[in-house]
JSON list of C-alpha atoms in Angstrom, two decimals:
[
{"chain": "A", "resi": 1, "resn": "UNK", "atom": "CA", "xyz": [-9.44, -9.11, -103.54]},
{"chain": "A", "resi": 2, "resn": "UNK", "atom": "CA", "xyz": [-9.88, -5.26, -104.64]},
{"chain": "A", "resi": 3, "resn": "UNK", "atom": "CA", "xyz": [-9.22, -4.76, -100.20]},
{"chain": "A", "resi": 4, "resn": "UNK", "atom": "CA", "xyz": [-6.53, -7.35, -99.98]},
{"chain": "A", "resi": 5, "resn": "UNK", "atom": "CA", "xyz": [-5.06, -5.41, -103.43]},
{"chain": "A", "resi": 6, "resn": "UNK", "atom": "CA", "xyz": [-5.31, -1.90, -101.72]},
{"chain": "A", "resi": 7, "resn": "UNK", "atom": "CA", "xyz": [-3.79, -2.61, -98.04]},
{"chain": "A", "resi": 8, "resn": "UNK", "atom": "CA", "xyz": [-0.62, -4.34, -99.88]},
{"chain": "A", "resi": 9, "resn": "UNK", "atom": "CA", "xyz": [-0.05, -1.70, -102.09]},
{"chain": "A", "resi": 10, "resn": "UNK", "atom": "CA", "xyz": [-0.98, 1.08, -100.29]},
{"chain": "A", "resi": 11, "resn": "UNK", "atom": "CA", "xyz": [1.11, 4.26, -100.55]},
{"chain": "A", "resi": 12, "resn": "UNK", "atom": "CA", "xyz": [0.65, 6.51, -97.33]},
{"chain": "A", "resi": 13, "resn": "UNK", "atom": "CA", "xyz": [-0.26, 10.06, -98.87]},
{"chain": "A", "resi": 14, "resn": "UNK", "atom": "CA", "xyz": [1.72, 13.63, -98.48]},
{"chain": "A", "resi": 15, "resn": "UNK", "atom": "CA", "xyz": [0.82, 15.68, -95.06]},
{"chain": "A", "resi": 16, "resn": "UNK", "atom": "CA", "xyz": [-0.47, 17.91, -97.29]},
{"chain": "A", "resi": 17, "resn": "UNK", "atom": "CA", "xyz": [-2.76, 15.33, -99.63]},
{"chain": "A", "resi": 18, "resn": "UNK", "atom": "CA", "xyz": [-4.45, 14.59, -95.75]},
{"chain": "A", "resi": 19, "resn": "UNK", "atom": "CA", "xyz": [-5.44, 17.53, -95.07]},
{"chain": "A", "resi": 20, "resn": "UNK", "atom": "CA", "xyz": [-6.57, 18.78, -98.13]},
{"chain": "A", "resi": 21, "resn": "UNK", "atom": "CA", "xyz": [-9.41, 15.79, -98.00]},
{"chain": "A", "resi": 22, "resn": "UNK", "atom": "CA", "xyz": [-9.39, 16.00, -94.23]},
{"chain": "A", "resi": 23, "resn": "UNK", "atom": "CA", "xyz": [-13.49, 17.47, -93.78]},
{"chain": "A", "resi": 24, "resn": "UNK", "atom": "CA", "xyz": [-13.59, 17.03, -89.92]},
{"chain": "A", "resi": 25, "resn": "UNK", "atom": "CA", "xyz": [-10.26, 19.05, -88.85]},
{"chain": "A", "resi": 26, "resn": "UNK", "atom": "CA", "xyz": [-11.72, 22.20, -88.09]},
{"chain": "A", "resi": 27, "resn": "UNK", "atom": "CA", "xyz": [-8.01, 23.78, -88.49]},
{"chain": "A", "resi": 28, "resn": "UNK", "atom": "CA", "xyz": [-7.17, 22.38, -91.54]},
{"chain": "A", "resi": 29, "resn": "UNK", "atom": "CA", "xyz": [-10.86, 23.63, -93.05]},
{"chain": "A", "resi": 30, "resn": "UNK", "atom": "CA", "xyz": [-9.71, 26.81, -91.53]},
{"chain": "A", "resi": 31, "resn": "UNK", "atom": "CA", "xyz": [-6.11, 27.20, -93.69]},
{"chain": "A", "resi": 32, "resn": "UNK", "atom": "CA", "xyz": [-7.88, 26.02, -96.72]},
{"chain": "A", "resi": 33, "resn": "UNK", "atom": "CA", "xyz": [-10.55, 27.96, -96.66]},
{"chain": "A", "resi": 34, "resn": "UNK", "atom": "CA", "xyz": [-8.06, 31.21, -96.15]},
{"chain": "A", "resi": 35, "resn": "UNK", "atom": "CA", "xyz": [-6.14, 29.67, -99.25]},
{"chain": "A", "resi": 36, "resn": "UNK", "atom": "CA", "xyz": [-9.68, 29.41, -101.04]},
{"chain": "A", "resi": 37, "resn": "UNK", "atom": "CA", "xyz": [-10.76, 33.08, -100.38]},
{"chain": "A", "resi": 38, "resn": "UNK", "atom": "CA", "xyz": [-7.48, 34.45, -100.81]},
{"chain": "A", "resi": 39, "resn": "UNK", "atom": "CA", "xyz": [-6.08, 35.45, -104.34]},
{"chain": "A", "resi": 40, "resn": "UNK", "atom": "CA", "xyz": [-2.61, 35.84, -103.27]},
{"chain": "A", "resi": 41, "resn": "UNK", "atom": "CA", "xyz": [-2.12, 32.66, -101.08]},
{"chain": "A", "resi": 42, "resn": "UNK", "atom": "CA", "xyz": [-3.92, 30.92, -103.75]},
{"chain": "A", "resi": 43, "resn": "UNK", "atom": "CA", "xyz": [-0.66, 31.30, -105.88]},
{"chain": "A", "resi": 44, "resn": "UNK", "atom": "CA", "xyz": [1.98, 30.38, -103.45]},
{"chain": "A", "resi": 45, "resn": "UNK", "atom": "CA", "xyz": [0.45, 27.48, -101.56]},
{"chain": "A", "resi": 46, "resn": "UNK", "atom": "CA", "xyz": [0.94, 23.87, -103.13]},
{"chain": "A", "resi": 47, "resn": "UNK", "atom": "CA", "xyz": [-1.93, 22.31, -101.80]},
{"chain": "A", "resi": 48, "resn": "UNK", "atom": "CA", "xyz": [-0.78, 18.50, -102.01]},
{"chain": "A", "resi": 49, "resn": "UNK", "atom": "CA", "xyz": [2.60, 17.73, -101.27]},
{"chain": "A", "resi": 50, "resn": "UNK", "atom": "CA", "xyz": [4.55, 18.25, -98.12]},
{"chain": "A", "resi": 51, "resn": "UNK", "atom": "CA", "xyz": [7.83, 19.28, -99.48]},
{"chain": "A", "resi": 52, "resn": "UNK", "atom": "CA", "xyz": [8.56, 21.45, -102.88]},
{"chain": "A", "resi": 53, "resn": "UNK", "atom": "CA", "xyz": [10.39, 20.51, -105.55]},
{"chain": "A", "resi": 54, "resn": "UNK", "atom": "CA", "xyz": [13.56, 22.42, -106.53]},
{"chain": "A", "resi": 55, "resn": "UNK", "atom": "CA", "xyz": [11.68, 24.04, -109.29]},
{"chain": "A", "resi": 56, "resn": "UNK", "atom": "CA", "xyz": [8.65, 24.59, -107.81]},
{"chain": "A", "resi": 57, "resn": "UNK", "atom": "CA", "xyz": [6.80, 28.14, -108.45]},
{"chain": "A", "resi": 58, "resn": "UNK", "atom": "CA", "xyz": [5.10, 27.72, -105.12]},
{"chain": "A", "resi": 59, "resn": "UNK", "atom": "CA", "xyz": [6.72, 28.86, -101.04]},
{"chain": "A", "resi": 60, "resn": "UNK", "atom": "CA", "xyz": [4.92, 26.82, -99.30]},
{"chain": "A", "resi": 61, "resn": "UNK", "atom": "CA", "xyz": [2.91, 23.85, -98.71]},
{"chain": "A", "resi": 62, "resn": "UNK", "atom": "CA", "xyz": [-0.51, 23.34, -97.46]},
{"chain": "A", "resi": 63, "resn": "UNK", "atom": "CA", "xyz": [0.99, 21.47, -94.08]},
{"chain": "A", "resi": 64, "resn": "UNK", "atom": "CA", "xyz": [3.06, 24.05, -93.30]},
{"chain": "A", "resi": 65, "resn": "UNK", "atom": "CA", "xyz": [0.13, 26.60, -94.07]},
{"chain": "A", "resi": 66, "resn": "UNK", "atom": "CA", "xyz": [-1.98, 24.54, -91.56]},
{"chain": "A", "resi": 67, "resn": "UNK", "atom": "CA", "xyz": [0.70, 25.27, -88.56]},
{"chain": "A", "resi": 68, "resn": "UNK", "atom": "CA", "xyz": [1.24, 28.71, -89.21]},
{"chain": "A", "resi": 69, "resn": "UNK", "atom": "CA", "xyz": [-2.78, 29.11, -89.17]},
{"chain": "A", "resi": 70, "resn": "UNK", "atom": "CA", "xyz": [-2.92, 27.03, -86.41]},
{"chain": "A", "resi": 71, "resn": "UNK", "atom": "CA", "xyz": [-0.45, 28.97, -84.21]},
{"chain": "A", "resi": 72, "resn": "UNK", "atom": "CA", "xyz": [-2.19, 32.16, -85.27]},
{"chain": "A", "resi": 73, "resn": "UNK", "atom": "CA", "xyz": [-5.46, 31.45, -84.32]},
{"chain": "A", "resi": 74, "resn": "UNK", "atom": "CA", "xyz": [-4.72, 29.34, -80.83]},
{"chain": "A", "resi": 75, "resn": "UNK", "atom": "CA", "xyz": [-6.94, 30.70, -78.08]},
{"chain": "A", "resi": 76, "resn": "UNK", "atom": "CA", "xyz": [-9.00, 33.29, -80.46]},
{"chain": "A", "resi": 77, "resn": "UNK", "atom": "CA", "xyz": [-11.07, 30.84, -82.57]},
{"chain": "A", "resi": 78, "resn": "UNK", "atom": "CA", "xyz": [-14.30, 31.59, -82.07]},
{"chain": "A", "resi": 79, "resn": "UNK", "atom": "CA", "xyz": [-15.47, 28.39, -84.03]},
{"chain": "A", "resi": 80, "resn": "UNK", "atom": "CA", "xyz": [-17.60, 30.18, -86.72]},
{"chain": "A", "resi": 81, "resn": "UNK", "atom": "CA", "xyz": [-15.14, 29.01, -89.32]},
{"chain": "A", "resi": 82, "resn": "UNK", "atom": "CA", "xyz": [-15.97, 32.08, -91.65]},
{"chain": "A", "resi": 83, "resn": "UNK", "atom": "CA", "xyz": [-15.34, 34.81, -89.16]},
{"chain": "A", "resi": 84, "resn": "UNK", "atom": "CA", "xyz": [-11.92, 32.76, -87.95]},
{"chain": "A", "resi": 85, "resn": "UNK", "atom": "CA", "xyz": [-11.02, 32.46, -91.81]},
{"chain": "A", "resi": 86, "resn": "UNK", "atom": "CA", "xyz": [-11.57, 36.21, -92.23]},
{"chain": "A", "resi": 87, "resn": "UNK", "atom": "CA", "xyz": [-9.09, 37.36, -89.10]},
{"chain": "A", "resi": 88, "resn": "UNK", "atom": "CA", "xyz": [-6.81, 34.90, -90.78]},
{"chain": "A", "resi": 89, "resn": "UNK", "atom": "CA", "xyz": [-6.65, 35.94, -93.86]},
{"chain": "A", "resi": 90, "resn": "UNK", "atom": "CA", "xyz": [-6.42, 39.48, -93.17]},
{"chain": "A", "resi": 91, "resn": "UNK", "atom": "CA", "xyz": [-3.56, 38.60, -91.00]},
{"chain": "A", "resi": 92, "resn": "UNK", "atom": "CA", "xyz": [-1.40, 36.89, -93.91]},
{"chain": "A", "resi": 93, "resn": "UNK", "atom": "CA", "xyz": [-2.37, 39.29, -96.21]},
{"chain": "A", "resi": 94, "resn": "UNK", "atom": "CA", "xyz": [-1.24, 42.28, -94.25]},
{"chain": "A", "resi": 95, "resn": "UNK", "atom": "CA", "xyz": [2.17, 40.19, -93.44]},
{"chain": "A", "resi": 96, "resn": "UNK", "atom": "CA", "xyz": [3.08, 39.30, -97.37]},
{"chain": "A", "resi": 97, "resn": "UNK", "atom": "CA", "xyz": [2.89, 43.09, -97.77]},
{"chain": "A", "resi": 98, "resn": "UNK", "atom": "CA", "xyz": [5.96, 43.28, -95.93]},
{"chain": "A", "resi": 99, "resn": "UNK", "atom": "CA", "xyz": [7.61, 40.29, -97.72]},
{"chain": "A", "resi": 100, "resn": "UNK", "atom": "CA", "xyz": [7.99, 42.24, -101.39]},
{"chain": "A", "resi": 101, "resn": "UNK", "atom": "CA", "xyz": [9.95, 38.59, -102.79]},
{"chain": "A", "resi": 102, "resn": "UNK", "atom": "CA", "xyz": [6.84, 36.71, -101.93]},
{"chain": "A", "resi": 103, "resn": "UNK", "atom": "CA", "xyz": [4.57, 38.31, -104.62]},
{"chain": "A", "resi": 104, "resn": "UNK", "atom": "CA", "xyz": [7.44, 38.73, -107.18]},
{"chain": "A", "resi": 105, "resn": "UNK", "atom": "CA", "xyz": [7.79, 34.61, -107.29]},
{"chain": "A", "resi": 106, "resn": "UNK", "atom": "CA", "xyz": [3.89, 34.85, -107.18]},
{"chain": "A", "resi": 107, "resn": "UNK", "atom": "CA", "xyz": [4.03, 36.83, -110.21]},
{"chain": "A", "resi": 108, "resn": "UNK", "atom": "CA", "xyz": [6.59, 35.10, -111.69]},
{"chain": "A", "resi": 109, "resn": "UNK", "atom": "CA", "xyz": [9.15, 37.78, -112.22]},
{"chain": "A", "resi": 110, "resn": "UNK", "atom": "CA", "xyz": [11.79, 35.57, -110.00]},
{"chain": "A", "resi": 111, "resn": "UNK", "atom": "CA", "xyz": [12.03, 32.06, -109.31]},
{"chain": "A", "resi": 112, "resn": "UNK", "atom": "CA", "xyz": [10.33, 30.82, -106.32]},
{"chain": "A", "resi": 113, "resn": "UNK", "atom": "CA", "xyz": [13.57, 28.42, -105.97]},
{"chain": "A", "resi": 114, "resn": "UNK", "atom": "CA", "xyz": [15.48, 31.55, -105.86]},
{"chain": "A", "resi": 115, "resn": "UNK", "atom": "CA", "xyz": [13.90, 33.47, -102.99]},
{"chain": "A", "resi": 116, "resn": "UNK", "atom": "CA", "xyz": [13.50, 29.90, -100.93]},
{"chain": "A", "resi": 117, "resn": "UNK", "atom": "CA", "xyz": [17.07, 29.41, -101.04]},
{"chain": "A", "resi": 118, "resn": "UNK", "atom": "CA", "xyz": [17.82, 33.16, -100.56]},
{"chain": "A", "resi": 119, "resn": "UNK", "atom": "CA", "xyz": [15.36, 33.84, -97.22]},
{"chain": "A", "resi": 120, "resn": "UNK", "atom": "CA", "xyz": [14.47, 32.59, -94.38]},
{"chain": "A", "resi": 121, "resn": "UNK", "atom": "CA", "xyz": [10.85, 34.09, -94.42]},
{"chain": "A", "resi": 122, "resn": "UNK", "atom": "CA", "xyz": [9.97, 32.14, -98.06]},
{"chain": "A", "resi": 123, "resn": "UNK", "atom": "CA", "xyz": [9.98, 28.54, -95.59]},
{"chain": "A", "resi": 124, "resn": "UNK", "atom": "CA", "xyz": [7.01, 26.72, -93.36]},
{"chain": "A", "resi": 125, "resn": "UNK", "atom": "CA", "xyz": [9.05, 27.10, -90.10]},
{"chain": "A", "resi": 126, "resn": "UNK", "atom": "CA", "xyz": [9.43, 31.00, -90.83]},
{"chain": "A", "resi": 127, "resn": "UNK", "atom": "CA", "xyz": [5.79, 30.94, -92.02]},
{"chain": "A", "resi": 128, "resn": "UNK", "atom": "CA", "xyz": [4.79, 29.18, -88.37]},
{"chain": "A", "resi": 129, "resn": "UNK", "atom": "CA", "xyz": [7.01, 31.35, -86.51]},
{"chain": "A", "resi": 130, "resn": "UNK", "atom": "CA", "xyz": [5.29, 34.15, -87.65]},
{"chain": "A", "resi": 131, "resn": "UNK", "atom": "CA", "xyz": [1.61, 32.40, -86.81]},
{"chain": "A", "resi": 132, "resn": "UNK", "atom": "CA", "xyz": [2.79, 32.58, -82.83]},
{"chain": "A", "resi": 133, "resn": "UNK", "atom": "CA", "xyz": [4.08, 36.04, -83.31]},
{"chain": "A", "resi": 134, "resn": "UNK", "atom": "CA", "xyz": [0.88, 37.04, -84.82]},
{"chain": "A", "resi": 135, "resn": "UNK", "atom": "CA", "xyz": [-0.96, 35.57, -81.89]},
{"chain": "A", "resi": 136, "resn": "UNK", "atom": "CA", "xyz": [0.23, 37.69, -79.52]},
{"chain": "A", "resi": 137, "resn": "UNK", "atom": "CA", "xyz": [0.71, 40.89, -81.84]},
{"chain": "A", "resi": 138, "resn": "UNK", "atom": "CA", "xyz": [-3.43, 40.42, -82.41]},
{"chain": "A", "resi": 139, "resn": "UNK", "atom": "CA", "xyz": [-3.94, 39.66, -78.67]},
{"chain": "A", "resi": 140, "resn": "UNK", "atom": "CA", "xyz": [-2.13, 42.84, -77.49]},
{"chain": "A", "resi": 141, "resn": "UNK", "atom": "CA", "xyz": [-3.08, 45.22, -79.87]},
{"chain": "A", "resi": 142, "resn": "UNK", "atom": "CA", "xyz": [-5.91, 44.51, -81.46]},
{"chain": "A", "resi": 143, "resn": "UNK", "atom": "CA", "xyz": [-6.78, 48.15, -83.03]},
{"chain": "A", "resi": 144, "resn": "UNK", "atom": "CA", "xyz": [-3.18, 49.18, -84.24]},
{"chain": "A", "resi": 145, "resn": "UNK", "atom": "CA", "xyz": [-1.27, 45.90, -85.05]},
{"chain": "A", "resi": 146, "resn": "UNK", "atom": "CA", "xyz": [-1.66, 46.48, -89.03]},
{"chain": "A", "resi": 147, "resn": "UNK", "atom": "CA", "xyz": [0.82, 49.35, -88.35]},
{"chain": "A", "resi": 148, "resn": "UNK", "atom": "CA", "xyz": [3.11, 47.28, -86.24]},
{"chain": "A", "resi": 149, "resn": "UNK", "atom": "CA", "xyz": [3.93, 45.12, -88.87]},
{"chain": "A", "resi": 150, "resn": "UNK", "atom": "CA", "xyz": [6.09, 47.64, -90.23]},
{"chain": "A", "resi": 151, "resn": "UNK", "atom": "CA", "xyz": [9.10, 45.78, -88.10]},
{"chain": "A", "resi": 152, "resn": "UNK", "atom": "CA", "xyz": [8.95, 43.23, -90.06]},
{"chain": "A", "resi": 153, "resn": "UNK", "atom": "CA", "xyz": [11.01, 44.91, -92.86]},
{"chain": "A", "resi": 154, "resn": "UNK", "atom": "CA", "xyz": [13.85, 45.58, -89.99]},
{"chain": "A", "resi": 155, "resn": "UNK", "atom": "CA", "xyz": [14.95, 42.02, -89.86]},
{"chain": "A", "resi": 156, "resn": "UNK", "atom": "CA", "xyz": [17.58, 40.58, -92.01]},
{"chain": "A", "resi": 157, "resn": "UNK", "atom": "CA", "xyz": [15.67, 37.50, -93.46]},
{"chain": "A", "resi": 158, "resn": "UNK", "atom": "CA", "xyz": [18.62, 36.56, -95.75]},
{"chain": "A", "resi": 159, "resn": "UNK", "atom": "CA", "xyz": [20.11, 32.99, -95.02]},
{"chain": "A", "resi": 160, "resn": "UNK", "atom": "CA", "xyz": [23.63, 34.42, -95.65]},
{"chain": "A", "resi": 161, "resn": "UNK", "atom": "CA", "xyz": [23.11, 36.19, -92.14]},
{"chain": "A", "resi": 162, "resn": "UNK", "atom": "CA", "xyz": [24.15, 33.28, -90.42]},
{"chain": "A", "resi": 163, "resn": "UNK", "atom": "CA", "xyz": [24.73, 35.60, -87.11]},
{"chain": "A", "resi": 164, "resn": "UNK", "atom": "CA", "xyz": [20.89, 35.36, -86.56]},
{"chain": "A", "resi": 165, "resn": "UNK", "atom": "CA", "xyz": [19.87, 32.19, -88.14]},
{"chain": "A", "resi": 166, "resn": "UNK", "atom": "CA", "xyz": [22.35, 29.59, -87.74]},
{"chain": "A", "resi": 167, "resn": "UNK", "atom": "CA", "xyz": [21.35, 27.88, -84.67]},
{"chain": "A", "resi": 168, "resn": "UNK", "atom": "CA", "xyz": [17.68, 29.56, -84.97]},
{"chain": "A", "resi": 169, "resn": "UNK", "atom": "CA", "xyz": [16.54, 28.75, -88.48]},
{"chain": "A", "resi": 170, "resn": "UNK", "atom": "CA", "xyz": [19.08, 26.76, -89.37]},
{"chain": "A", "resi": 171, "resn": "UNK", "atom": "CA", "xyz": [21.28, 24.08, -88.08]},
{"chain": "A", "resi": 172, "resn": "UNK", "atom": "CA", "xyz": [24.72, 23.74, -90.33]},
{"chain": "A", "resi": 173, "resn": "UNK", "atom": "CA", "xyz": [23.56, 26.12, -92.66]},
{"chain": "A", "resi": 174, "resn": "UNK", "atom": "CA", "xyz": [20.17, 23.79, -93.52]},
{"chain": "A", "resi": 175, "resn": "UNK", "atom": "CA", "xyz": [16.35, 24.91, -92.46]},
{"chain": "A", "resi": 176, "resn": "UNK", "atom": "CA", "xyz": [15.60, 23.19, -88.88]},
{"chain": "A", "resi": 177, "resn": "UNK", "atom": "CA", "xyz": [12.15, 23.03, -88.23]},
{"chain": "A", "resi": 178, "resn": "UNK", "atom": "CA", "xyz": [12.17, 21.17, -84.71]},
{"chain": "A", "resi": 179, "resn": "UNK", "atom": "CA", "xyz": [10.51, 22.68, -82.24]},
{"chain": "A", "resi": 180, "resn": "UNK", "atom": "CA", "xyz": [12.87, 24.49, -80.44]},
{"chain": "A", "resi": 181, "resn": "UNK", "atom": "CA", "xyz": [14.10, 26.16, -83.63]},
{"chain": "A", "resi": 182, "resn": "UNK", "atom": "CA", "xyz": [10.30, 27.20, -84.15]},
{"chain": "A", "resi": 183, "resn": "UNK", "atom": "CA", "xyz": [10.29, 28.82, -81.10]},
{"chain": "A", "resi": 184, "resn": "UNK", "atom": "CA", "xyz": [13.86, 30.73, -81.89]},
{"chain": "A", "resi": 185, "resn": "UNK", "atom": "CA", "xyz": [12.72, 31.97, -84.86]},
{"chain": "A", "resi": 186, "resn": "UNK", "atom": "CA", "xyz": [9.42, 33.70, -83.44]},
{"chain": "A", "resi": 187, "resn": "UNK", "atom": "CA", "xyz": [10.93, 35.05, -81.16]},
{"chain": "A", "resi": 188, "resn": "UNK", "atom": "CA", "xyz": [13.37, 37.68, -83.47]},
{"chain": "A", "resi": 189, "resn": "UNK", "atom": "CA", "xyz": [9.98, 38.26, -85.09]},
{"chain": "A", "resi": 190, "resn": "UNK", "atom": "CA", "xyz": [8.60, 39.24, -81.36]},
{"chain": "A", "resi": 191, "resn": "UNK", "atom": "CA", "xyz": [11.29, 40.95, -80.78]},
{"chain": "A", "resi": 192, "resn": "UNK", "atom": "CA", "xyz": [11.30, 42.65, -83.84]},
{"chain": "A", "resi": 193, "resn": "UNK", "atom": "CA", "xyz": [7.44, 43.83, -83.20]},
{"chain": "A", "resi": 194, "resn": "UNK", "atom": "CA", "xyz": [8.29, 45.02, -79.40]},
{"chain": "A", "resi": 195, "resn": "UNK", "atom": "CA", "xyz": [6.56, 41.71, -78.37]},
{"chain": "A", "resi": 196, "resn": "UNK", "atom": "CA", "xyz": [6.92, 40.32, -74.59]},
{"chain": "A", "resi": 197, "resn": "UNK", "atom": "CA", "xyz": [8.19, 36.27, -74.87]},
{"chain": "A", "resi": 198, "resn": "UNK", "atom": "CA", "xyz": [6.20, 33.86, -72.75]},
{"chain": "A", "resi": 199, "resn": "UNK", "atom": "CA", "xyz": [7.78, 31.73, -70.27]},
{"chain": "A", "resi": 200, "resn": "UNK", "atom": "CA", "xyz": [8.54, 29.03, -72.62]},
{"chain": "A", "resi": 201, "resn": "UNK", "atom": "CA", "xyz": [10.47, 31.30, -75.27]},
{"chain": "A", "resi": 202, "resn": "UNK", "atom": "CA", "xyz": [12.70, 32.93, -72.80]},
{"chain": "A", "resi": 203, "resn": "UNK", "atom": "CA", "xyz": [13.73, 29.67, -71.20]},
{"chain": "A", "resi": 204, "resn": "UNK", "atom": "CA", "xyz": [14.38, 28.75, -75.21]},
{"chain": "A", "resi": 205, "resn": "UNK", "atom": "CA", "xyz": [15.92, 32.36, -75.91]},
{"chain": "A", "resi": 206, "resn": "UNK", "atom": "CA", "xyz": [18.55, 31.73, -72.35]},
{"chain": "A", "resi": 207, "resn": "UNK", "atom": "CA", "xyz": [19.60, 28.44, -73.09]},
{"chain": "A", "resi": 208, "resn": "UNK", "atom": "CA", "xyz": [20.43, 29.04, -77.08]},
{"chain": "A", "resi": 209, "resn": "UNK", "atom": "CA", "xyz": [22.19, 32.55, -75.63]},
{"chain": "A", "resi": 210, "resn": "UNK", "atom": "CA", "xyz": [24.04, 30.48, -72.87]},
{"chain": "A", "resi": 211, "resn": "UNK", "atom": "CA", "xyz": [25.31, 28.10, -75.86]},
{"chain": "A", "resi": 212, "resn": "UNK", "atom": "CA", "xyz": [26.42, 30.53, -78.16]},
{"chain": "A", "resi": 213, "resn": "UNK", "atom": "CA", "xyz": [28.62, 32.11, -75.04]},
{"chain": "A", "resi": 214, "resn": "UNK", "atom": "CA", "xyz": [30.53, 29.10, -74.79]}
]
């Protein structure tokens, strides 16, 4: 009865509820285990649902945490989970120093709801876009892309600056994460840090160019 009981009223669980009790995903021990060791992304990261509440104090979700790692680490794991956790983590936390907004809605000194709804950079497909970005940045300079990072302040993150991230971020003024808008995103953020695209990007980057000509 108890099995008959659980399969009819069973209520699928958040993205984010998965892969925090998810033991045999190597990638999803990875971002939690950068979450776990990490004081700042402690704060930030809701670790069970898949999509924040209005008033949420958190940025970002655990899912959205496990593609950005994900994307980061692609090629380069060298599957002693510790060592892959540490490159990680040093990664994010040398990007949120860049990102001043992120640790004032840490530290509660402005709403997370305000700088989500304010930024591009405070949502999961800015958060992945960065992840591929970071792949390459750590790929091609591997001694000297702490200092690179410096770019990142160039970029205009606001969501008001609808000349860069309406049709990249954001489709009718919403977030877009579909693949393709992934993809646009990173690459302002390679651009930004002086970072070749890959074959795929550029045939992304042409064809959204090509559209906006017409």
């Amino acid at each position: 009865q108890m099995f008959a009981d659980l399969n009819r009223h069973a209520v699928r669980p958040s993205r984010s509820l998965g892969l925090l009790y998810d033991h045999r995903n190597d990638k999803a021990r990875l971002a939690k285990l950068v979450i776990m060791k990490s004081e700042f992304f402690r704060d930030i990261v809701d670790m069970e649902k898949s999509s924040l509440a209005l008033r949420s104090r958190k940025l970002f979700t655990l899912s959205a945490f496990y593609n950005a790692c994900a994307e980061l680490v692609s090629g380069m794991a060298t599957g002693v989970l510790v060592e892959d956790a540490n490159l990680a983590r040093g990664f994010w936390e040398a990007v949120a120093e860049h990102f001043p907004a992120w640790d004032q809605a840490r530290e509660g000194r402005i709403p997370a709801s305000e700088v989500r709804e304010g930024y591009i950079h405070s949502h999961g497909i800015a958060l992945q876009a960065l992840g591929i970005a970071g792949n390459s940045l750590l790929r091609l300079h591997p001694k000297d892309w702490r200092n690179r990072l410096d770019s990142l302040e160039k970029i205009d993150w606001s969501r008001s600056n609808a000349r860069v991230w309406e049709g990249r971020s954001m489709i009718g003024g919403k977030i877009s994460k579909v693949s393709t808008n992934i993809i646009l995103t990173a690459n302002v953020i390679k651009q930004a840090l002086s970072l070749p695209l890959n074959e795929e990007q550029q045939r992304v980057e042409t064809a959204h160019l090509k559209k906006n000509e017409c």
